[in-house]
CSV table of C-alpha atoms in Angstrom, one decimal:
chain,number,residue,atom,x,y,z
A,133,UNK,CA,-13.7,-2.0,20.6
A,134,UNK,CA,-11.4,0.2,18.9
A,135,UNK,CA,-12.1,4.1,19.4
A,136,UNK,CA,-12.8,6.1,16.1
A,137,UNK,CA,-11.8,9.6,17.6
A,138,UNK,CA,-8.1,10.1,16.1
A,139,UNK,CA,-6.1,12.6,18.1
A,140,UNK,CA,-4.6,15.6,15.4
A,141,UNK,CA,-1.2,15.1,14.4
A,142,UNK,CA,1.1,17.0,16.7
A,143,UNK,CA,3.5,19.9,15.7
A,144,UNK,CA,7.1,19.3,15.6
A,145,UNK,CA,8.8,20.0,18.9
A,146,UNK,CA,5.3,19.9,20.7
A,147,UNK,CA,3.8,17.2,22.8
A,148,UNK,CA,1.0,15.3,22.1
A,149,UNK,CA,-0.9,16.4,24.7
A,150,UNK,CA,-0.4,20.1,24.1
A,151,UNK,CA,-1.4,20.0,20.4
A,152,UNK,CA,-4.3,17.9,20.8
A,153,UNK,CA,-5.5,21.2,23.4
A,154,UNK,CA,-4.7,23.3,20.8
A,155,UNK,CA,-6.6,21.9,17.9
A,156,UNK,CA,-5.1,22.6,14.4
A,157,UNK,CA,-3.4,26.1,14.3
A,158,UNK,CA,-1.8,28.8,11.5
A,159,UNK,CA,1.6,28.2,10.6
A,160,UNK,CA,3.7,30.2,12.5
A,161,UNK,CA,5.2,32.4,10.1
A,162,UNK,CA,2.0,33.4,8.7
A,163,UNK,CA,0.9,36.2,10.9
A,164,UNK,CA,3.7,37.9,11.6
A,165,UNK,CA,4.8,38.0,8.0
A,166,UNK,CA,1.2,39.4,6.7
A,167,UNK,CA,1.3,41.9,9.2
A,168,UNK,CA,4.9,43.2,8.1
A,169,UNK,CA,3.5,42.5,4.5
A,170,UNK,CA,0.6,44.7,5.4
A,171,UNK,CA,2.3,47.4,7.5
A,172,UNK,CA,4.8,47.9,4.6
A,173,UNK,CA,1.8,48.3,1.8
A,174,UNK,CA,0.1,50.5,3.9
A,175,UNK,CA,3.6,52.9,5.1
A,176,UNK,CA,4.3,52.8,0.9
A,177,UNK,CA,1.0,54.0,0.3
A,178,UNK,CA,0.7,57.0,3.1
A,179,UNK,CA,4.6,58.1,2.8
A,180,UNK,CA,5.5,57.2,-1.2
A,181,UNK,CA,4.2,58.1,-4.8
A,182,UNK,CA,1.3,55.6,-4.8
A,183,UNK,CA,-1.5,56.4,-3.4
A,184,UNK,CA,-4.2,55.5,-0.7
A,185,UNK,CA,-5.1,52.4,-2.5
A,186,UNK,CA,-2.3,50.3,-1.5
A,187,UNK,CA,-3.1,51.4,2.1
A,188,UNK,CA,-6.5,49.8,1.4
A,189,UNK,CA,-4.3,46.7,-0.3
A,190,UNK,CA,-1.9,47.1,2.7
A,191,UNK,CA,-5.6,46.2,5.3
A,192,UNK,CA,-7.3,43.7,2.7
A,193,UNK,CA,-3.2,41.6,3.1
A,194,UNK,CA,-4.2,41.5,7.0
A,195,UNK,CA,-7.5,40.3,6.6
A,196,UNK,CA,-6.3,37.1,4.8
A,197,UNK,CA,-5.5,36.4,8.6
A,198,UNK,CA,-9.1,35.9,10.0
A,199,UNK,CA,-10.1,34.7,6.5
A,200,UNK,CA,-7.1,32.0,7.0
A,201,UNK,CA,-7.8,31.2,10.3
A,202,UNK,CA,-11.6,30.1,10.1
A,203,UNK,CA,-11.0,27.8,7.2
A,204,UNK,CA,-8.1,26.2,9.6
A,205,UNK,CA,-8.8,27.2,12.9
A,206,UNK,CA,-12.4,27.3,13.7
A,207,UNK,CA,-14.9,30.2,14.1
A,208,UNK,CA,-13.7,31.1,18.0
A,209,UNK,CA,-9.7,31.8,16.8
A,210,UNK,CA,-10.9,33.6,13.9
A,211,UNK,CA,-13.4,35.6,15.7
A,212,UNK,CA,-10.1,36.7,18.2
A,213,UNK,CA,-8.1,37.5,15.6
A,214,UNK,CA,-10.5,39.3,13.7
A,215,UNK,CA,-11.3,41.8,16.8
A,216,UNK,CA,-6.8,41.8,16.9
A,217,UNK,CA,-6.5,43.0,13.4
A,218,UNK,CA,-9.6,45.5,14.1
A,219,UNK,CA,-8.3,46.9,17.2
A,220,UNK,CA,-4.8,47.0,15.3
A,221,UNK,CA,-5.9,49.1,12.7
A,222,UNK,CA,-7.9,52.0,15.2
A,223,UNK,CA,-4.5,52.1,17.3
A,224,UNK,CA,-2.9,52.5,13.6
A,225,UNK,CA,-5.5,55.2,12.4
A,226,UNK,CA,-5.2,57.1,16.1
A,227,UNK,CA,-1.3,57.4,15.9
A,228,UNK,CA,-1.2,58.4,12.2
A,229,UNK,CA,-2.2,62.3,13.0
A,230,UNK,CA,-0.2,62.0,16.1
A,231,UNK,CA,2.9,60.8,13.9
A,232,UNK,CA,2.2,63.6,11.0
A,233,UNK,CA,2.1,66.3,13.3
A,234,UNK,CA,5.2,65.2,14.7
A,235,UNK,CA,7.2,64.4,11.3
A,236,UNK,CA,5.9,67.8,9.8
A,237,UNK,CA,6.6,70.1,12.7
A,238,UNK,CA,9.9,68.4,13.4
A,239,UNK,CA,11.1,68.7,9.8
A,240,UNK,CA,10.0,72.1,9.4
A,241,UNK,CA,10.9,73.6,12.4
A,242,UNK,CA,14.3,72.0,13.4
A,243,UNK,CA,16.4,74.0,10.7
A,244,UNK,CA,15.3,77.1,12.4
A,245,UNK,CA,16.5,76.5,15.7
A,246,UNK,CA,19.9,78.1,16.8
A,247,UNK,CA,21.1,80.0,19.2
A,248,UNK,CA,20.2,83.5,17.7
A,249,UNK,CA,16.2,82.3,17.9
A,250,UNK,CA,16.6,81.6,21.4
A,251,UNK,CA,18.2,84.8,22.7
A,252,UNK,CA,16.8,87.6,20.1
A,253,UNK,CA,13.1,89.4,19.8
A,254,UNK,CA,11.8,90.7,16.7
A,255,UNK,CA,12.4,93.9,17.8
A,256,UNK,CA,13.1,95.9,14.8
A,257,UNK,CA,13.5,93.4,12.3
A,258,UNK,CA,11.8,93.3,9.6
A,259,UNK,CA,12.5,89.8,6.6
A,260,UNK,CA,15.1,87.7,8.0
A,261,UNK,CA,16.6,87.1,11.3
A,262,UNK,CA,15.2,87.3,14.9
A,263,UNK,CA,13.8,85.0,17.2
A,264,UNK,CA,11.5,84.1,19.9
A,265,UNK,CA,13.2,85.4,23.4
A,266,UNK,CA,10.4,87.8,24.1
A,267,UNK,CA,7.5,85.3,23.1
A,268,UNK,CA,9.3,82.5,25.0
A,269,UNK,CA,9.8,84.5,28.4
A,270,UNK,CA,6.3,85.6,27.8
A,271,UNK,CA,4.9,82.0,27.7
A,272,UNK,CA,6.6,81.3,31.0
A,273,UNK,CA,6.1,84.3,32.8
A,274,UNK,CA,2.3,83.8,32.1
A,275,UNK,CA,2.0,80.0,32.4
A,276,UNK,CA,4.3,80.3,36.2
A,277,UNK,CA,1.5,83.1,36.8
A,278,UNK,CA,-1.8,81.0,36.0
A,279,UNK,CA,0.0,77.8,38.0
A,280,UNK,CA,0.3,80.4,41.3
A,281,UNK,CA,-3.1,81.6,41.2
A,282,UNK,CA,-4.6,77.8,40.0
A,283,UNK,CA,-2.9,75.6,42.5
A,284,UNK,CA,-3.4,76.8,45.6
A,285,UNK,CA,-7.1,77.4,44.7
A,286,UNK,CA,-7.5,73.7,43.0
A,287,UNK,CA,-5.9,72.1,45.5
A,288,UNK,CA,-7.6,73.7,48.6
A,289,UNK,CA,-10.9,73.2,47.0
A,290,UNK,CA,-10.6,69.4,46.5
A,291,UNK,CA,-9.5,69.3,49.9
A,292,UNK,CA,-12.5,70.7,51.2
A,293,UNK,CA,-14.4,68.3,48.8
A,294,UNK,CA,-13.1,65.4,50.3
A,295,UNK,CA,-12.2,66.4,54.2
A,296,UNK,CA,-14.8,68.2,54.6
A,297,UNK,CA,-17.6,68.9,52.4
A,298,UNK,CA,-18.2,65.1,51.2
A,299,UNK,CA,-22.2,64.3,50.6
A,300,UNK,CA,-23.3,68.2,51.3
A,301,UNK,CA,-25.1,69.7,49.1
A,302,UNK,CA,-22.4,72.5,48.5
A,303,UNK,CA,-20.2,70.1,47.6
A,304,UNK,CA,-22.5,68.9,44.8
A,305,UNK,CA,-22.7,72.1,43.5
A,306,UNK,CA,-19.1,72.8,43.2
A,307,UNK,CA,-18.7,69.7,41.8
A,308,UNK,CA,-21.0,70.7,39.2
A,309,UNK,CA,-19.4,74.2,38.4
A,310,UNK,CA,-16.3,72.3,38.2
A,311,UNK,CA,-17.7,70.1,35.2
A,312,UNK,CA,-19.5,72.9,33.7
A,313,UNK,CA,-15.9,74.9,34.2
A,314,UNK,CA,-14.3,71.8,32.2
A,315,UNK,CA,-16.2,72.5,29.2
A,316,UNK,CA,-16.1,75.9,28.1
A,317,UNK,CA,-14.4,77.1,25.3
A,318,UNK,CA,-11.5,79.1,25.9
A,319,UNK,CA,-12.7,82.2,24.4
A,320,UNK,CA,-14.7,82.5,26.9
A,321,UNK,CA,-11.8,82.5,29.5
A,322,UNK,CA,-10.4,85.2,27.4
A,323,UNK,CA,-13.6,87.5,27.2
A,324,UNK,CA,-14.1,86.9,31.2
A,325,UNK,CA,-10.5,88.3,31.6
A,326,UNK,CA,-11.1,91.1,30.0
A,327,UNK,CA,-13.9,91.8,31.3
A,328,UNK,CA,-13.1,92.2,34.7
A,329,UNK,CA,-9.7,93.9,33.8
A,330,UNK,CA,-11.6,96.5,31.8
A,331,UNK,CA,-13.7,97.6,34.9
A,332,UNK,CA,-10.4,98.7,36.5
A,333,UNK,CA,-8.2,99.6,33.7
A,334,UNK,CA,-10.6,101.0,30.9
A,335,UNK,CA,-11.1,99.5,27.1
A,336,UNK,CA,-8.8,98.2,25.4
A,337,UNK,CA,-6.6,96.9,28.3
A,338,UNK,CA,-3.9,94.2,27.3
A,339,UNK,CA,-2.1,93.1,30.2
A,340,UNK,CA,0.0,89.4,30.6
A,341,UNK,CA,-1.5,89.0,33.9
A,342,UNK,CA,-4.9,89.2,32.3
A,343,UNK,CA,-3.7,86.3,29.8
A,344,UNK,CA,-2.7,84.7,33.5
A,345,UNK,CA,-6.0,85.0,35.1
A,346,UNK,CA,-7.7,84.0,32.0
A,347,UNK,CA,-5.6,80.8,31.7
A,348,UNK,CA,-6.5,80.6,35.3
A,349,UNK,CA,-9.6,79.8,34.4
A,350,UNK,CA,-8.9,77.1,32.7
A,351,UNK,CA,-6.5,75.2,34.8
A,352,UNK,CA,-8.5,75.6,38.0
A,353,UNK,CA,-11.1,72.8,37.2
A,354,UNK,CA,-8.3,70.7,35.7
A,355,UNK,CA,-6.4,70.9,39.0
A,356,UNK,CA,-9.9,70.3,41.1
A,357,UNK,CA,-10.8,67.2,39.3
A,358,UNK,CA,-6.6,65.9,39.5
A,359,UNK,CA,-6.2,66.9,43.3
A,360,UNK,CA,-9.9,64.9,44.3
A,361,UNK,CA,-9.2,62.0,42.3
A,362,UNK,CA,-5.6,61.4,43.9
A,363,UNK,CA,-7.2,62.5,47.6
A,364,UNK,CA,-10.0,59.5,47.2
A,365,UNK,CA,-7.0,57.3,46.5
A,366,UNK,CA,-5.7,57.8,50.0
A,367,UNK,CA,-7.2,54.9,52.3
A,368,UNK,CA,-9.7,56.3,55.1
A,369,UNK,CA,-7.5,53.6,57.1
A,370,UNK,CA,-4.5,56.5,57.6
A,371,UNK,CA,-6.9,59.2,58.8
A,372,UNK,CA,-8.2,57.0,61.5
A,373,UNK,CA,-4.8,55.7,63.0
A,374,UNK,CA,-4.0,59.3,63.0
A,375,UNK,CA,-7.3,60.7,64.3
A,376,UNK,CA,-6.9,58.0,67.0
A,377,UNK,CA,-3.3,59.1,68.0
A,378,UNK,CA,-4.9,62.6,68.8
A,379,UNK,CA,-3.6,64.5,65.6
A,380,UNK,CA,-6.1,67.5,64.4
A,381,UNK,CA,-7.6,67.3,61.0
A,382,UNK,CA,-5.8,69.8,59.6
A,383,UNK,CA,-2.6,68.3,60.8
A,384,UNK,CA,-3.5,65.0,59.6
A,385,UNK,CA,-4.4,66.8,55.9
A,386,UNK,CA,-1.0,68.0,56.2
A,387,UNK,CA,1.5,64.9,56.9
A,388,UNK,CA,-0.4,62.1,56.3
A,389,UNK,CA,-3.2,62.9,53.1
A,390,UNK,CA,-0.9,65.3,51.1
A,391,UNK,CA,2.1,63.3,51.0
A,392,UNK,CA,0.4,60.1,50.7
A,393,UNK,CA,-1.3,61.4,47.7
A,394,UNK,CA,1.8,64.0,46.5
A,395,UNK,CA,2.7,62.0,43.5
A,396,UNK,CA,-0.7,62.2,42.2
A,397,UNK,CA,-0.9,65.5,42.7
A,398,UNK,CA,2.1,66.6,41.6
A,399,UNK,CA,1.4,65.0,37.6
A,400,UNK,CA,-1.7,66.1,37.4
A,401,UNK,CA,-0.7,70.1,37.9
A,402,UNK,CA,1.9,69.3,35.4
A,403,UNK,CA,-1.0,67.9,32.9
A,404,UNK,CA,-3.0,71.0,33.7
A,405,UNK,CA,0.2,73.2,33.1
A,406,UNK,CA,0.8,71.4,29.9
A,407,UNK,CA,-3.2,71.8,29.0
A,408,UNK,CA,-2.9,75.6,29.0
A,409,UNK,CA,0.8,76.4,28.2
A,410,UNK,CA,-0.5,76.1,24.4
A,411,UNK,CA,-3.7,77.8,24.3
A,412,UNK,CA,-4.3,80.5,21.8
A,413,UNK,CA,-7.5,82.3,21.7
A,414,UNK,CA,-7.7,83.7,25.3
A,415,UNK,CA,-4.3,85.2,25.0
A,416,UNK,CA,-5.7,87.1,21.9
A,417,UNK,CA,-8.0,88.9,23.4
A,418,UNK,CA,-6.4,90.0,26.7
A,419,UNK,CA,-2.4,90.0,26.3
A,420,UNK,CA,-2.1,91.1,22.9
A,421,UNK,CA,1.3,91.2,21.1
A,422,UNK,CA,4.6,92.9,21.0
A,423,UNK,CA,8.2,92.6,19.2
A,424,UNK,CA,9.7,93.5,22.3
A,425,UNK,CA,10.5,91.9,25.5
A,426,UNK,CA,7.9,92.5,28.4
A,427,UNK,CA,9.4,91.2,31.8
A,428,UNK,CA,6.3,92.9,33.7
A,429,UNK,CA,3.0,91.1,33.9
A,430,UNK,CA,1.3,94.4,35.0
A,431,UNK,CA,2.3,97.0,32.5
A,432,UNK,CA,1.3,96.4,28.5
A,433,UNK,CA,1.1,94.1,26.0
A,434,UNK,CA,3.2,90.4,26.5
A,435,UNK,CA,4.2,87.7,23.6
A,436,UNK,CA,3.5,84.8,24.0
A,437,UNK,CA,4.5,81.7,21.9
A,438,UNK,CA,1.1,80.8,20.3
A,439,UNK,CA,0.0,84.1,20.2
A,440,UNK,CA,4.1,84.9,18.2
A,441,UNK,CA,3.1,81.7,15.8
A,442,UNK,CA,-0.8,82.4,15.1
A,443,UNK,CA,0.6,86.4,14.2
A,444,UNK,CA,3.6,84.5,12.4
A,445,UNK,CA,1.0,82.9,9.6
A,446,UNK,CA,-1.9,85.3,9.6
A,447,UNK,CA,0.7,88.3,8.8
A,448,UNK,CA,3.8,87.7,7.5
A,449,UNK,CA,5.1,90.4,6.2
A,450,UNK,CA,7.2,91.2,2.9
A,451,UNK,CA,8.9,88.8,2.1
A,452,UNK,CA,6.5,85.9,3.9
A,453,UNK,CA,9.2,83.1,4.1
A,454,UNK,CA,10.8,84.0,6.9
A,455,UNK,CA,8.0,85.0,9.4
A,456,UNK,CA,6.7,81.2,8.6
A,457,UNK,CA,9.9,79.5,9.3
A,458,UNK,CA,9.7,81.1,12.5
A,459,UNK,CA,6.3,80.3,12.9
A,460,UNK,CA,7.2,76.6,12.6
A,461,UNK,CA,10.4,77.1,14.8
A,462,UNK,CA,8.2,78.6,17.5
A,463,UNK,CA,5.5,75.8,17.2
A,464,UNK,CA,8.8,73.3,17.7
A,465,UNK,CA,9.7,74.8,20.9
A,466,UNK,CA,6.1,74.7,22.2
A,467,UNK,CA,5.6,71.1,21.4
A,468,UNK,CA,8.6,70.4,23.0
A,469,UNK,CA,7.9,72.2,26.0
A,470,UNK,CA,4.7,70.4,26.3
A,471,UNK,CA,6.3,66.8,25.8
A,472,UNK,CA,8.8,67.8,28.6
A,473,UNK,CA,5.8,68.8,31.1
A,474,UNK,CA,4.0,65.4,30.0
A,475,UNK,CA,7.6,63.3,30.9
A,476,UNK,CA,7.8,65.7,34.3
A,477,UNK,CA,4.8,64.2,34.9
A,478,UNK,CA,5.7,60.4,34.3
A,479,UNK,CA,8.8,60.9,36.2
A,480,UNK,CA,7.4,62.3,39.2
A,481,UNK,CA,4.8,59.5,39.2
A,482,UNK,CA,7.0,57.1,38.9
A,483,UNK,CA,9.5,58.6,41.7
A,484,UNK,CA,7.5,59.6,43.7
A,485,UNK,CA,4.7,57.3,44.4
A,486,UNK,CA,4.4,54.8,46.4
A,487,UNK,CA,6.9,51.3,45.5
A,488,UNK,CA,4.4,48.9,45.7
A,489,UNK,CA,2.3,51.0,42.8
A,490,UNK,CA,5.8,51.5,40.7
């Protein structure tokens, strides 16, 4: 009896037996070359002359793809690439800001940069000229402030959330402060600072190590959460073997949990460094602004860079041209500060942890 099932024709170059798993497929070519067709549509359409309808052309191009592939295909290949092109286009829409931000602050803050807006203050000048010494060493000074009182206190207290305080009822608790400290808005930070700097120095107080402690505030539950996810990580199996060779607890914290987990630790007080090195509104209220340069942390008012670029834009000054340049020249330098933290952060990660994790 002859069989009536007819095996499909197989591709050229591919063996019976593989096609005939594959079923009946898309030319090659197709998806590749209506993606490109799309991708250029829609990069026409959000960077030229034409408009936001040929980034809607651009998406209705890739959707000929599942269309294509049901009538050929079948239902299951469509269905995957249909959840392909979907996912595809969120990853698109997410890095579209990130790109903008990037393109627009590049382009209009890398003609200001030289070497006079590194190493002068706006100290007596008034229209062209200047730069951003005083509000750069004020970022610093402030930010290496915060990360001397924040790490010491975020790392000791995961510390005691794992080593010692794990499944007490304290340790719930400051677990929950920690979350609640996650989530307030950094005015707040700002008002606490001053707050408790006015009860010892009187109204109107504007100090940089008030901007520190108020950026403190901030980093401390970042650095918590960082420092107890990275001490988990460490297996239990270490602390026995040492416990068993006689070695105290706190010893054992101290050469075998901290350098087991130093890597992780080590990138995540960079992310929390890099989390509060850009904040605004707290450094309003507590360490004001000034044209000159402020090496003291304890003794008047201290630029800062967002502070220099928010003042930059709100008032500019006669004539207002320059004051934004320098605005967008000082928003450069902090994004590239921050990217520089962030790649810290990989590197030391990647250096520093352990091979088989690399």
């Amino acid at each position: 009896m002859t069989s009536t099932l007819q095996t499909p024709r197989p591709e050229s170059g591919a063996s019976p037996i593989a096609s005939s798993l594959r079923g009946r497929q898309l030319p090659r070519w197709v998806p590749p070359a209506l993606t490109a067709a799309a991708v250029l549509l829609a990069l026409v359409g959000v960077f030229g002359p034409v408009g936001a309808w040929l980034v809607l052309v651009g998406w209705c191009v890739a959707a000929v793809i599942p269309i294509w592939s049901l009538a050929v295909e079948g239902s299951r290949k469509a269905m995957d690439r249909l959840v392909t092109l979907l996912v595809s286009t969120a990853f698109a829409i997410t890095l579209f800001p990130l790109g903008s931000i990037l393109a627009t602050v590049v382009s209009r803050g890398a003609p200001v940069l030289s070497s006079e807006f590194f190493t002068y203050s706006m100290r007596n000048i008034v229209g062209e000229g200047g730069g951003i010494y005083h509000a750069l060493m004020g970022t610093l000074l402030i930010t290496a402030a915060a990360a001397a009182i924040s790490i010491p206190i975020g790392l000791f207290t995961a510390i005691y959330l794992i080593e010692y305080g794990d499944g007490t009822r304290l340790a719930g608790w400051i677990r929950f402060l920690v979350d609640v400290m996650t989530g307030i808005p950094s005015i707040v930070a700002g008002l606490f600072a001053y707050a408790l700097f006015v009860i010892f120095f009187g109204p109107g107080v504007r100090m940089g190590v008030g901007g520190a402690v108020a950026l403190s505030v901030l980093m401390i539950p970042v650095v918590v959460r960082s420092c107890e996810e990275m001490l988990k990580l460490v297996p239990n199996e270490l602390r026995e073997a040492s416990y068993a060779l006689g070695v105290p607890k706190w010893r054992t914290i101290v050469k075998v949990v901290l350098p087991t987990a130093l890597a992780g630790i080590v990138t995540g007080v960079t992310l929390a460094i890099a989390r509060v090195i850009g904040e605004t509104a707290p450094l309003l209220v507590i360490a004001g602004l000034t044209d000159s340069v402020n090496f003291n942390l304890f003794d008047g008012r201290m630029a800062t860079l967002p502070v220099f670029t928010y003042f930059s834009i709100i008032v500019p000054g006669v004539p207002p041209g320059p004051s934004i340049e320098r605005a967008w020249g000082a928003a450069l330098v902090l994004l590239i500060i921050v990217m520089l933290l962030n790649l810290a952060a990989r590197l030391v990660s990647y250096f520093f942890s352990p091979k088989g994790e690399r």
